GROMACS .gro file of C-alpha atoms in nm:
model
  398
    1MET     CA    1   3.592  -1.031   0.803
    2ALA     CA    2   3.320  -0.772   0.944
    3ASN     CA    3   3.107  -0.870   1.224
    4ALA     CA    4   2.772  -0.857   1.192
    5SER     CA    5   2.671  -0.741   1.532
    6ASN     CA    6   2.937  -0.527   1.569
    7SER     CA    7   2.680  -0.145   1.572
    8ASN     CA    8   3.018   0.062   1.507
    9LEU     CA    9   3.135  -0.047   1.210
   10ALA     CA   10   3.065   0.241   0.976
   11ILE     CA   11   2.794   0.056   0.734
   12LYS     CA   12   2.601  -0.074   1.005
   13PRO     CA   13   2.370  -0.419   0.969
   14LEU     CA   14   2.131  -0.396   0.708
   15GLY     CA   15   1.866  -0.471   0.969
   16GLU     CA   16   1.968  -0.133   1.099
   17TYR     CA   17   1.851  -0.023   0.754
   18ASP     CA   18   1.539  -0.185   0.731
   19MET     CA   19   1.705  -0.477   0.430
   20SER     CA   20   1.827  -0.784   0.473
   21ALA     CA   21   2.058  -0.956   0.287
   22ASN     CA   22   1.760  -1.195   0.085
   23GLY     CA   23   1.532  -0.935   0.051
   24GLY     CA   24   1.772  -0.622   0.005
   25PHE     CA   25   1.551  -0.298   0.045
   26LEU     CA   26   1.218  -0.501  -0.015
   27CYS     CA   27   0.940  -0.470   0.323
   28ARG     CA   28   1.077  -0.734   0.604
   29TYR     CA   29   0.734  -0.815   0.743
   30ASP     CA   30   0.459  -1.061   0.471
   31ALA     CA   31   0.235  -0.745   0.410
   32ALA     CA   32  -0.044  -1.063   0.268
   33LYS     CA   33  -0.063  -1.119   0.686
   34VAL     CA   34  -0.087  -0.759   0.763
   35GLU     CA   35  -0.482  -0.720   0.875
   36LEU     CA   36  -0.607  -0.326   0.905
   37THR     CA   37  -0.943  -0.322   1.022
   38GLY     CA   38  -1.235  -0.057   1.036
   39ALA     CA   39  -1.246   0.257   0.854
   40TRP     CA   40  -0.890   0.211   0.681
   41GLY     CA   41  -1.017  -0.189   0.586
   42ASP     CA   42  -1.249  -0.016   0.420
   43ALA     CA   43  -1.039   0.167   0.268
   44ALA     CA   44  -0.843  -0.158   0.125
   45SER     CA   45  -1.141  -0.271  -0.001
   46VAL     CA   46  -1.239  -0.019  -0.151
   47ALA     CA   47  -0.879  -0.024  -0.317
   48SER     CA   48  -0.885  -0.377  -0.413
   49LYS     CA   49  -1.195  -0.311  -0.668
   50LEU     CA   50  -0.960  -0.042  -0.905
   51PRO     CA   51  -0.897  -0.324  -1.152
   52GLN     CA   52  -1.259  -0.379  -1.183
   53VAL     CA   53  -1.399   0.009  -1.195
   54LEU     CA   54  -1.080   0.205  -1.379
   55PRO     CA   55  -1.268   0.080  -1.678
   56SER     CA   56  -1.542   0.236  -1.604
   57ASN     CA   57  -1.441   0.557  -1.635
   58ARG     CA   58  -1.612   0.672  -1.387
   59VAL     CA   59  -1.360   0.559  -1.145
   60ARG     CA   60  -1.398   0.893  -0.952
   61ALA     CA   61  -1.753   0.878  -0.862
   62PHE     CA   62  -1.676   0.532  -0.725
   63LEU     CA   63  -1.381   0.656  -0.499
   64GLN     CA   64  -1.582   0.894  -0.351
   65SER     CA   65  -1.900   0.759  -0.289
   66ARG     CA   66  -1.744   0.494  -0.116
   67LEU     CA   67  -1.444   0.609   0.039
   68PRO     CA   68  -1.453   0.650   0.421
   69HIS     CA   69  -1.429   1.016   0.555
   70PRO     CA   70  -1.076   1.104   0.786
   71GLU     CA   71  -1.273   1.180   1.041
   72ASP     CA   72  -1.421   0.830   1.085
   73LEU     CA   73  -1.007   0.663   1.033
   74SER     CA   74  -0.844   0.608   1.352
   75GLU     CA   75  -0.553   0.772   1.434
   76VAL     CA   76  -0.232   0.692   1.173
   77SER     CA   77  -0.043   0.638   1.489
   78ALA     CA   78  -0.230   0.381   1.598
   79LEU     CA   79  -0.140   0.204   1.283
   80THR     CA   80   0.208  -0.042   1.326
   81ASP     CA   81   0.473   0.011   1.114
   82ALA     CA   82   0.375  -0.261   0.881
   83GLN     CA   83  -0.025  -0.175   0.859
   84ALA     CA   84   0.105   0.199   0.798
   85ARG     CA   85   0.253   0.089   0.498
   86MET     CA   86  -0.017  -0.152   0.372
   87ALA     CA   87  -0.234   0.183   0.344
   88THR     CA   88  -0.037   0.386   0.173
   89VAL     CA   89   0.028   0.172  -0.096
   90HIS     CA   90  -0.340   0.077  -0.110
   91TYR     CA   91  -0.419   0.500  -0.122
   92THR     CA   92  -0.162   0.552  -0.322
   93PHE     CA   93  -0.326   0.350  -0.584
   94MET     CA   94  -0.688   0.555  -0.500
   95VAL     CA   95  -0.495   0.878  -0.569
   96GLN     CA   96  -0.362   0.796  -0.925
   97SER     CA   97  -0.665   0.646  -0.983
   98TYR     CA   98  -0.843   0.955  -0.914
   99ILE     CA   99  -0.616   1.171  -1.089
  100TRP     CA  100  -0.527   0.979  -1.388
  101GLY     CA  101  -0.751   0.730  -1.447
  102GLU     CA  102  -1.039   0.966  -1.603
  103THR     CA  103  -1.020   0.995  -2.011
  104ALA     CA  104  -1.008   1.408  -1.869
  105HIS     CA  105  -0.686   1.425  -1.574
  106THR     CA  106  -0.827   1.666  -1.262
  107ASP     CA  107  -0.610   1.855  -1.090
  108ARG     CA  108  -0.824   1.814  -0.756
  109LEU     CA  109  -0.768   1.574  -0.470
  110PRO     CA  110  -1.070   1.528  -0.282
  111ALA     CA  111  -1.054   1.576   0.115
  112ALA     CA  112  -1.168   1.149   0.172
  113LEU     CA  113  -0.790   1.135   0.020
  114ALA     CA  114  -0.558   1.392   0.044
  115VAL     CA  115  -0.576   1.395   0.401
  116PRO     CA  116  -0.509   0.996   0.484
  117MET     CA  117  -0.285   1.000   0.195
  118VAL     CA  118  -0.058   1.290   0.365
  119THR     CA  119  -0.110   1.174   0.711
  120LEU     CA  120   0.044   0.845   0.573
  121ALA     CA  121   0.334   1.008   0.379
  122ASP     CA  122   0.378   1.247   0.742
  123ARG     CA  123   0.372   0.907   0.977
  124LEU     CA  124   0.701   0.718   0.657
  125GLY     CA  125   0.835   1.060   0.592
  126GLN     CA  126   0.786   1.026   0.218
  127GLN     CA  127   0.571   1.251  -0.056
  128PRO     CA  128   0.202   1.215  -0.044
  129LEU     CA  129   0.105   1.015  -0.392
  130LEU     CA  130   0.252   0.684  -0.554
  131THR     CA  131   0.633   0.615  -0.499
  132TYR     CA  132   0.846   0.324  -0.582
  133ALA     CA  133   0.794   0.176  -0.260
  134SER     CA  134   0.423   0.170  -0.207
  135TYR     CA  135   0.442   0.076  -0.614
  136VAL     CA  136   0.654  -0.234  -0.557
  137LEU     CA  137   0.896  -0.246  -0.235
  138ASP     CA  138   0.565  -0.283   0.031
  139ASN     CA  139   0.374  -0.436  -0.300
  140TRP     CA  140   0.449  -0.754  -0.298
  141ALA     CA  141   0.321  -1.129  -0.103
  142LEU     CA  142   0.477  -1.465  -0.193
  143ILE     CA  143   0.244  -1.708  -0.368
  144ASP     CA  144   0.368  -2.102  -0.179
  145PRO     CA  145   0.483  -1.883   0.192
  146SER     CA  146   0.751  -2.203   0.206
  147LYS     CA  147   0.948  -2.120  -0.125
  148PRO     CA  148   1.217  -1.921  -0.200
  149LEU     CA  149   1.129  -1.533  -0.309
  150GLY     CA  150   1.143  -1.611  -0.699
  151LEU     CA  151   1.019  -1.481  -1.039
  152ASP     CA  152   0.771  -1.835  -1.051
  153ASN     CA  153   0.612  -1.752  -0.665
  154ILE     CA  154   0.589  -1.367  -0.611
  155GLN     CA  155   0.253  -1.169  -0.737
  156MET     CA  156   0.167  -0.774  -0.671
  157ILE     CA  157  -0.117  -0.746  -0.383
  158GLN     CA  158  -0.288  -0.413  -0.545
  159ASN     CA  159  -0.376  -0.328  -0.873
  160PHE     CA  160  -0.434  -0.067  -1.063
  161LEU     CA  161  -0.594  -0.211  -1.420
  162GLY     CA  162  -0.408  -0.527  -1.309
  163GLY     CA  163  -0.384  -0.876  -1.563
  164GLN     CA  164  -0.009  -1.028  -1.683
  165ASP     CA  165   0.164  -0.742  -1.811
  166GLU     CA  166   0.140  -0.477  -1.518
  167ALA     CA  167   0.142  -0.761  -1.295
  168TRP     CA  168   0.477  -0.889  -1.456
  169PHE     CA  169   0.634  -0.513  -1.482
  170VAL     CA  170   0.654  -0.462  -1.143
  171LEU     CA  171   0.712  -0.855  -1.056
  172VAL     CA  172   1.034  -0.873  -1.246
  173HIS     CA  173   1.169  -0.579  -0.981
  174VAL     CA  174   1.096  -0.706  -0.635
  175ALA     CA  175   1.287  -1.017  -0.797
  176ILE     CA  176   1.568  -0.762  -0.917
  177GLU     CA  177   1.544  -0.586  -0.621
  178ALA     CA  178   1.595  -0.925  -0.372
  179ARG     CA  179   1.868  -1.079  -0.545
  180ALA     CA  180   2.029  -0.707  -0.515
  181GLY     CA  181   2.039  -0.828  -0.067
  182GLU     CA  182   2.299  -1.049  -0.144
  183VAL     CA  183   2.538  -0.742  -0.272
  184PHE     CA  184   2.413  -0.555  -0.034
  185ALA     CA  185   2.506  -0.797   0.305
  186ARG     CA  186   2.882  -0.807   0.182
  187PHE     CA  187   2.904  -0.442   0.151
  188ALA     CA  188   3.013  -0.384   0.511
  189ASP     CA  189   3.260  -0.649   0.402
  190ILE     CA  190   3.399  -0.469   0.127
  191HIS     CA  191   3.448  -0.139   0.291
  192GLU     CA  192   3.623  -0.317   0.643
  193ALA     CA  193   3.832  -0.515   0.370
  194ALA     CA  194   3.988  -0.240   0.182
  195THR     CA  195   4.036   0.011   0.549
  196ARG     CA  196   4.255  -0.295   0.613
  197LYS     CA  197   4.382  -0.280   0.271
  198ASP     CA  198   4.375  -0.590   0.210
  199THR     CA  199   4.350  -0.709  -0.118
  200ALA     CA  200   4.250  -1.089  -0.164
  201VAL     CA  201   3.981  -1.075   0.001
  202ALA     CA  202   3.859  -0.762  -0.196
  203GLY     CA  203   3.911  -0.882  -0.472
  204GLU     CA  204   3.696  -1.235  -0.348
  205LEU     CA  205   3.386  -0.984  -0.233
  206LEU     CA  206   3.327  -0.794  -0.558
  207GLU     CA  207   3.468  -1.136  -0.826
  208LYS     CA  208   3.120  -1.227  -0.570
  209THR     CA  209   2.952  -0.916  -0.591
  210ALA     CA  210   2.996  -0.920  -0.947
  211GLU     CA  211   2.882  -1.247  -1.039
  212THR     CA  212   2.499  -1.135  -0.829
  213TRP     CA  213   2.492  -0.890  -1.114
  214ALA     CA  214   2.523  -1.090  -1.384
  215GLN     CA  215   2.219  -1.272  -1.212
  216ILE     CA  216   2.038  -0.962  -1.125
  217ASN     CA  217   2.089  -0.843  -1.545
  218ALA     CA  218   1.983  -1.168  -1.634
  219LEU     CA  219   1.640  -1.062  -1.481
  220PHE     CA  220   1.577  -0.749  -1.622
  221ASP     CA  221   1.690  -0.910  -1.904
  222ARG     CA  222   1.319  -1.112  -1.853
  223MET     CA  223   1.114  -0.748  -1.872
  224PRO     CA  224   0.990  -0.835  -2.220
  225GLU     CA  225   0.897  -1.182  -2.214
  226ARG     CA  226   0.539  -1.060  -2.021
  227CYS     CA  227   0.506  -0.736  -1.996
  228ASP     CA  228   0.450  -0.671  -2.364
  229PRO     CA  229   0.573  -0.173  -2.488
  230TYR     CA  230   0.269  -0.142  -2.602
  231ILE     CA  231   0.027  -0.269  -2.294
  232TYR     CA  232   0.262  -0.145  -2.091
  233PHE     CA  233   0.251   0.230  -2.294
  234GLU     CA  234  -0.056   0.263  -2.286
  235ARG     CA  235  -0.282   0.015  -1.946
  236VAL     CA  236   0.055   0.052  -1.689
  237ARG     CA  237   0.228   0.383  -1.765
  238PRO     CA  238  -0.038   0.630  -1.742
  239TYR     CA  239  -0.127   0.649  -1.339
  240ILE     CA  240   0.171   0.614  -1.294
  241HIS     CA  241   0.291   0.990  -1.333
  242GLY     CA  242   0.375   1.238  -1.070
  243TRP     CA  243   0.273   1.621  -1.115
  244LYS     CA  244   0.549   1.750  -1.127
  245ASP     CA  245   0.704   1.883  -1.439
  246ASN     CA  246   0.384   1.762  -1.604
  247PRO     CA  247   0.248   1.976  -1.874
  248ALA     CA  248  -0.070   1.842  -1.839
  249LEU     CA  249  -0.105   1.990  -1.437
  250PRO     CA  250   0.166   2.223  -1.476
  251ASN     CA  251   0.077   2.378  -1.134
  252GLY     CA  252  -0.021   2.051  -0.966
  253VAL     CA  253  -0.215   1.870  -0.778
  254ILE     CA  254  -0.482   2.074  -0.502
  255TYR     CA  255  -0.501   1.870  -0.179
  256GLU     CA  256  -0.889   1.973  -0.067
  257GLY     CA  257  -0.854   1.923   0.352
  258VAL     CA  258  -0.500   2.004   0.423
  259GLU     CA  259  -0.479   2.292   0.614
  260ARG     CA  260  -0.129   2.332   0.558
  261PHE     CA  261  -0.173   2.323   0.191
  262GLY     CA  262  -0.477   2.562   0.205
  263THR     CA  263  -0.526   2.576  -0.167
  264VAL     CA  264  -0.237   2.600  -0.294
  265ALA     CA  265  -0.123   2.345  -0.524
  266GLN     CA  266   0.147   2.060  -0.445
  267ALA     CA  267   0.359   1.912  -0.716
  268TYR     CA  268   0.590   1.577  -0.639
  269ARG     CA  269   0.776   1.399  -0.822
  270GLY     CA  270   0.567   1.049  -1.039
  271GLN     CA  271   0.712   0.662  -0.952
  272THR     CA  272   0.973   0.530  -1.102
  273GLY     CA  273   1.258   0.327  -1.089
  274SER     CA  274   1.490   0.576  -1.075
  275GLN     CA  275   1.391   0.601  -0.677
  276SER     CA  276   1.558   0.228  -0.598
  277SER     CA  277   1.808   0.258  -0.427
  278ILE     CA  278   1.992  -0.006  -0.619
  279VAL     CA  279   2.154   0.239  -0.872
  280PRO     CA  280   2.234   0.503  -0.578
  281SER     CA  281   2.396   0.230  -0.363
  282MET     CA  282   2.654   0.085  -0.603
  283ASP     CA  283   2.810   0.409  -0.755
  284ALA     CA  284   2.848   0.527  -0.363
  285LEU     CA  285   3.024   0.188  -0.320
  286LEU     CA  286   3.176   0.208  -0.646
  287GLY     CA  287   3.351   0.530  -0.606
  288VAL     CA  288   3.076   0.671  -0.956
  289GLY     CA  289   2.955   0.997  -0.977
  290HIS     CA  290   2.771   1.201  -1.241
  291ALA     CA  291   2.887   1.550  -1.352
  292ALA     CA  292   2.665   1.812  -1.289
  293ASP     CA  293   2.358   1.735  -1.541
  294PRO     CA  294   1.920   1.815  -1.501
  295LEU     CA  295   1.882   1.467  -1.432
  296ARG     CA  296   2.163   1.437  -1.146
  297ALA     CA  297   1.969   1.726  -0.958
  298PHE     CA  298   1.646   1.473  -1.035
  299LEU     CA  299   1.852   1.220  -0.886
  300ASP     CA  300   1.949   1.401  -0.557
  301GLN     CA  301   1.589   1.505  -0.520
  302LEU     CA  302   1.491   1.139  -0.528
  303HIS     CA  303   1.658   1.069  -0.300
  304ALA     CA  304   1.319   1.220  -0.044
  305TYR     CA  305   1.124   0.933  -0.188
  306ARG     CA  306   1.346   0.733  -0.057
  307PRO     CA  307   1.225   0.536   0.298
  308GLN     CA  308   1.408   0.691   0.535
  309PRO     CA  309   1.591   0.431   0.617
  310HIS     CA  310   1.715   0.374   0.256
  311ARG     CA  311   1.868   0.693   0.226
  312ARG     CA  312   2.133   0.610   0.489
  313PHE     CA  313   2.214   0.330   0.400
  314VAL     CA  314   2.334   0.500   0.053
  315ASP     CA  315   2.405   0.782   0.267
  316ASP     CA  316   2.614   0.567   0.500
  317VAL     CA  317   2.774   0.361   0.162
  318ARG     CA  318   2.866   0.714  -0.016
  319SER     CA  319   3.025   0.827   0.340
  320ASN     CA  320   3.255   0.542   0.413
  321SER     CA  321   3.331   0.454   0.053
  322GLY     CA  322   3.729   0.437   0.016
  323LEU     CA  323   3.690   0.162  -0.252
  324ARG     CA  324   3.832   0.305  -0.601
  325GLY     CA  325   4.158   0.525  -0.423
  326PHE     CA  326   4.203   0.161  -0.230
  327VAL     CA  327   4.134   0.006  -0.575
  328GLU     CA  328   4.317   0.233  -0.793
  329ASP     CA  329   4.624   0.244  -0.528
  330ALA     CA  330   4.648  -0.139  -0.462
  331GLY     CA  331   4.771  -0.238  -0.798
  332SER     CA  332   4.680  -0.589  -0.785
  333ALA     CA  333   4.542  -0.616  -1.155
  334ALA     CA  334   4.317  -0.940  -0.963
  335LEU     CA  335   4.184  -0.702  -0.798
  336THR     CA  336   4.121  -0.341  -1.034
  337ASP     CA  337   3.959  -0.646  -1.249
  338ALA     CA  338   3.738  -0.730  -0.971
  339TYR     CA  339   3.598  -0.395  -0.902
  340ASN     CA  340   3.622  -0.334  -1.302
  341ALA     CA  341   3.347  -0.640  -1.313
  342ASN     CA  342   3.049  -0.458  -1.103
  343ILE     CA  343   3.148  -0.087  -1.295
  344GLN     CA  344   3.081  -0.275  -1.626
  345ALA     CA  345   2.827  -0.448  -1.464
  346VAL     CA  346   2.600  -0.141  -1.339
  347ALA     CA  347   2.669  -0.006  -1.703
  348ASP     CA  348   2.515  -0.268  -1.883
  349PHE     CA  349   2.210  -0.251  -1.632
  350ARG     CA  350   2.180   0.148  -1.759
  351THR     CA  351   2.236  -0.071  -2.093
  352ARG     CA  352   1.943  -0.290  -2.039
  353HIS     CA  353   1.683   0.047  -1.869
  354LEU     CA  354   1.791   0.274  -2.194
  355GLU     CA  355   1.665   0.015  -2.398
  356TYR     CA  356   1.372  -0.073  -2.251
  357ALA     CA  357   1.328   0.343  -2.207
  358ALA     CA  358   1.344   0.360  -2.598
  359SER     CA  359   1.113   0.020  -2.718
  360TYR     CA  360   0.880   0.106  -2.381
  361ILE     CA  361   0.827   0.432  -2.452
  362ASN     CA  362   1.047   0.689  -2.613
  363LYS     CA  363   0.934   0.434  -3.021
  364GLN     CA  364   0.527   0.378  -2.919
  365GLY     CA  365   0.357   0.706  -3.070
  366LYS     CA  366   0.206   0.940  -2.893
  367ARG     CA  367  -0.148   0.891  -2.668
  368ASN     CA  368  -0.254   1.214  -2.482
  369ALA     CA  369  -0.176   1.500  -2.268
  370GLY     CA  370   0.077   1.360  -1.953
  371ASN     CA  371   0.135   1.044  -2.089
  372ASP     CA  372   0.418   1.206  -2.358
  373THR     CA  373   0.679   0.949  -2.530
  374GLU     CA  374   0.977   1.258  -2.468
  375VAL     CA  375   0.929   1.265  -2.080
  376GLY     CA  376   1.009   1.039  -1.787
  377THR     CA  377   0.666   0.942  -1.551
  378GLY     CA  378   0.946   1.126  -1.303
  379GLY     CA  379   0.852   1.405  -1.526
  380THR     CA  380   1.312   1.406  -1.742
  381PRO     CA  381   1.371   1.451  -2.084
  382PHE     CA  382   1.507   1.079  -1.944
  383MET     CA  383   1.646   0.949  -2.304
  384ARG     CA  384   1.958   1.249  -2.359
  385TYR     CA  385   2.013   1.159  -1.980
  386LEU     CA  386   2.015   0.812  -1.917
  387LYS     CA  387   2.285   0.740  -2.188
  388LYS     CA  388   2.468   0.967  -2.037
  389HIS     CA  389   2.490   0.839  -1.717
  390ARG     CA  390   2.498   0.528  -1.850
  391ASP     CA  391   2.868   0.693  -2.014
  392GLU     CA  392   2.966   0.785  -1.668
  393THR     CA  393   2.967   0.461  -1.552
  394GLN     CA  394   3.182   0.290  -1.850
  395ALA     CA  395   3.437   0.603  -1.758
  396ASN     CA  396   3.514   0.488  -1.436
  397LEU     CA  397   3.686   0.161  -1.575
  398LEU     CA  398   4.000   0.145  -1.389
   0.00000   0.00000   0.00000
C-alpha cells in the first residue's frame, strides 16, 4: 500500500489538496467556530438577516443601508483562510440576493458588495459570486460536534429564505461530499497498485470504492424526502443563478467601485452541482472521456470555479491515471468487474442527476426571466447534455 507520508507520490496525501478522508472536499475547519470581527462581523450579521428580509421585496435598500463601507473593512490579507472563506459565504449570499432578490432583477452591484466580493475572490482564487464552495463546501456545521457527520447531524450556516427544502437541498450535497472522502482516500493506493500491476490489490480497492459509491447514490436518492420540486424551483433555485449566458442579464453585471472592471459588465457562471469535484475526480481516475460538445466546454470552464487545491487534485489524478489501460491489459475478470462496478455507479449517479433535473426544473412551468426551465443555473441547456454524458459514462464499461 502507498505510504500516506510520502510527499513524492504522484497523487499526494489528501491534506495537500485541502481534503480529508472523512470530509472529502468539505472545509476541514469547524465553520461554526470561525469568528469574524469588526466590520467583517457587521457584514456577517447583515447577511444573517436575509431570510427575514427577502420576503419584503426590498432587500436592496436593506443591504445598501446596513452594509459597512469597503474602507471600513480591514485588509483581506489580515484574515485567516477560514475567516476569508466564511466572509465569502456571507458576501456571496448577499451578492445573489441583491441581483435576484426582488421582483425586477438588476445588473448593477453597489460598491459596498462589489468591492469586498472581488477582493475576497482574488484572495481565494475564485469567482466573485456564489460558487459551489461558498454554497455547500464551506457552509455547514455539525449540530452536535461530538457526533459524526451525517444528514441527521448537520445544518446550514447561511441561508437565503431558509426552511426545510433549501436546507435539505444543500445538506444532501454536504453528506455526499463527506462520504466521497472515503473514495478519494483510496486513489493513491489504486494508482500505486496499477503502477505495480497488482491486480489483486487494485481489484480489492476498486470493490471497496464501488461499495462506497452505493452509499453515495443512496444519499442522493434521499433528495425528494424533504426537498419538494416546486419549492426548489420557486424558492431555492431563483437565488443561485449566475450572469453568463443568462437571457435575463445578457450583458452580465457591473461591479461598481472595482477599479479594474471600470464600467464593463462582468459575466460569470452560476452556482451548480457541476462545480463539485467528485465526478470529475472519478472520471479522471477511471479514464472516462467525453466527446466535444457545448456542455463539455462548459464543464471545462467550471474547473476555474473550483477551489485551487481541488483543481490540483483533479489534475494530478488525470495526469497519473493509467488505471483503465491497466485493467484492459490485465485480463482479470475480477478486476474488470470491480472497475465496471465503479463505472456503473458513476453512471447511476448521473442518471439520478438527470432525473432530478427533469422533475425539479424541466417539468416546472416557466415563471420569470432568469429562472428558465430550459437553462441550468450555470447557463446551459442541461437536459440534452446530461443524458449524453450519462450515456458516454456507460459506454466506458469494459
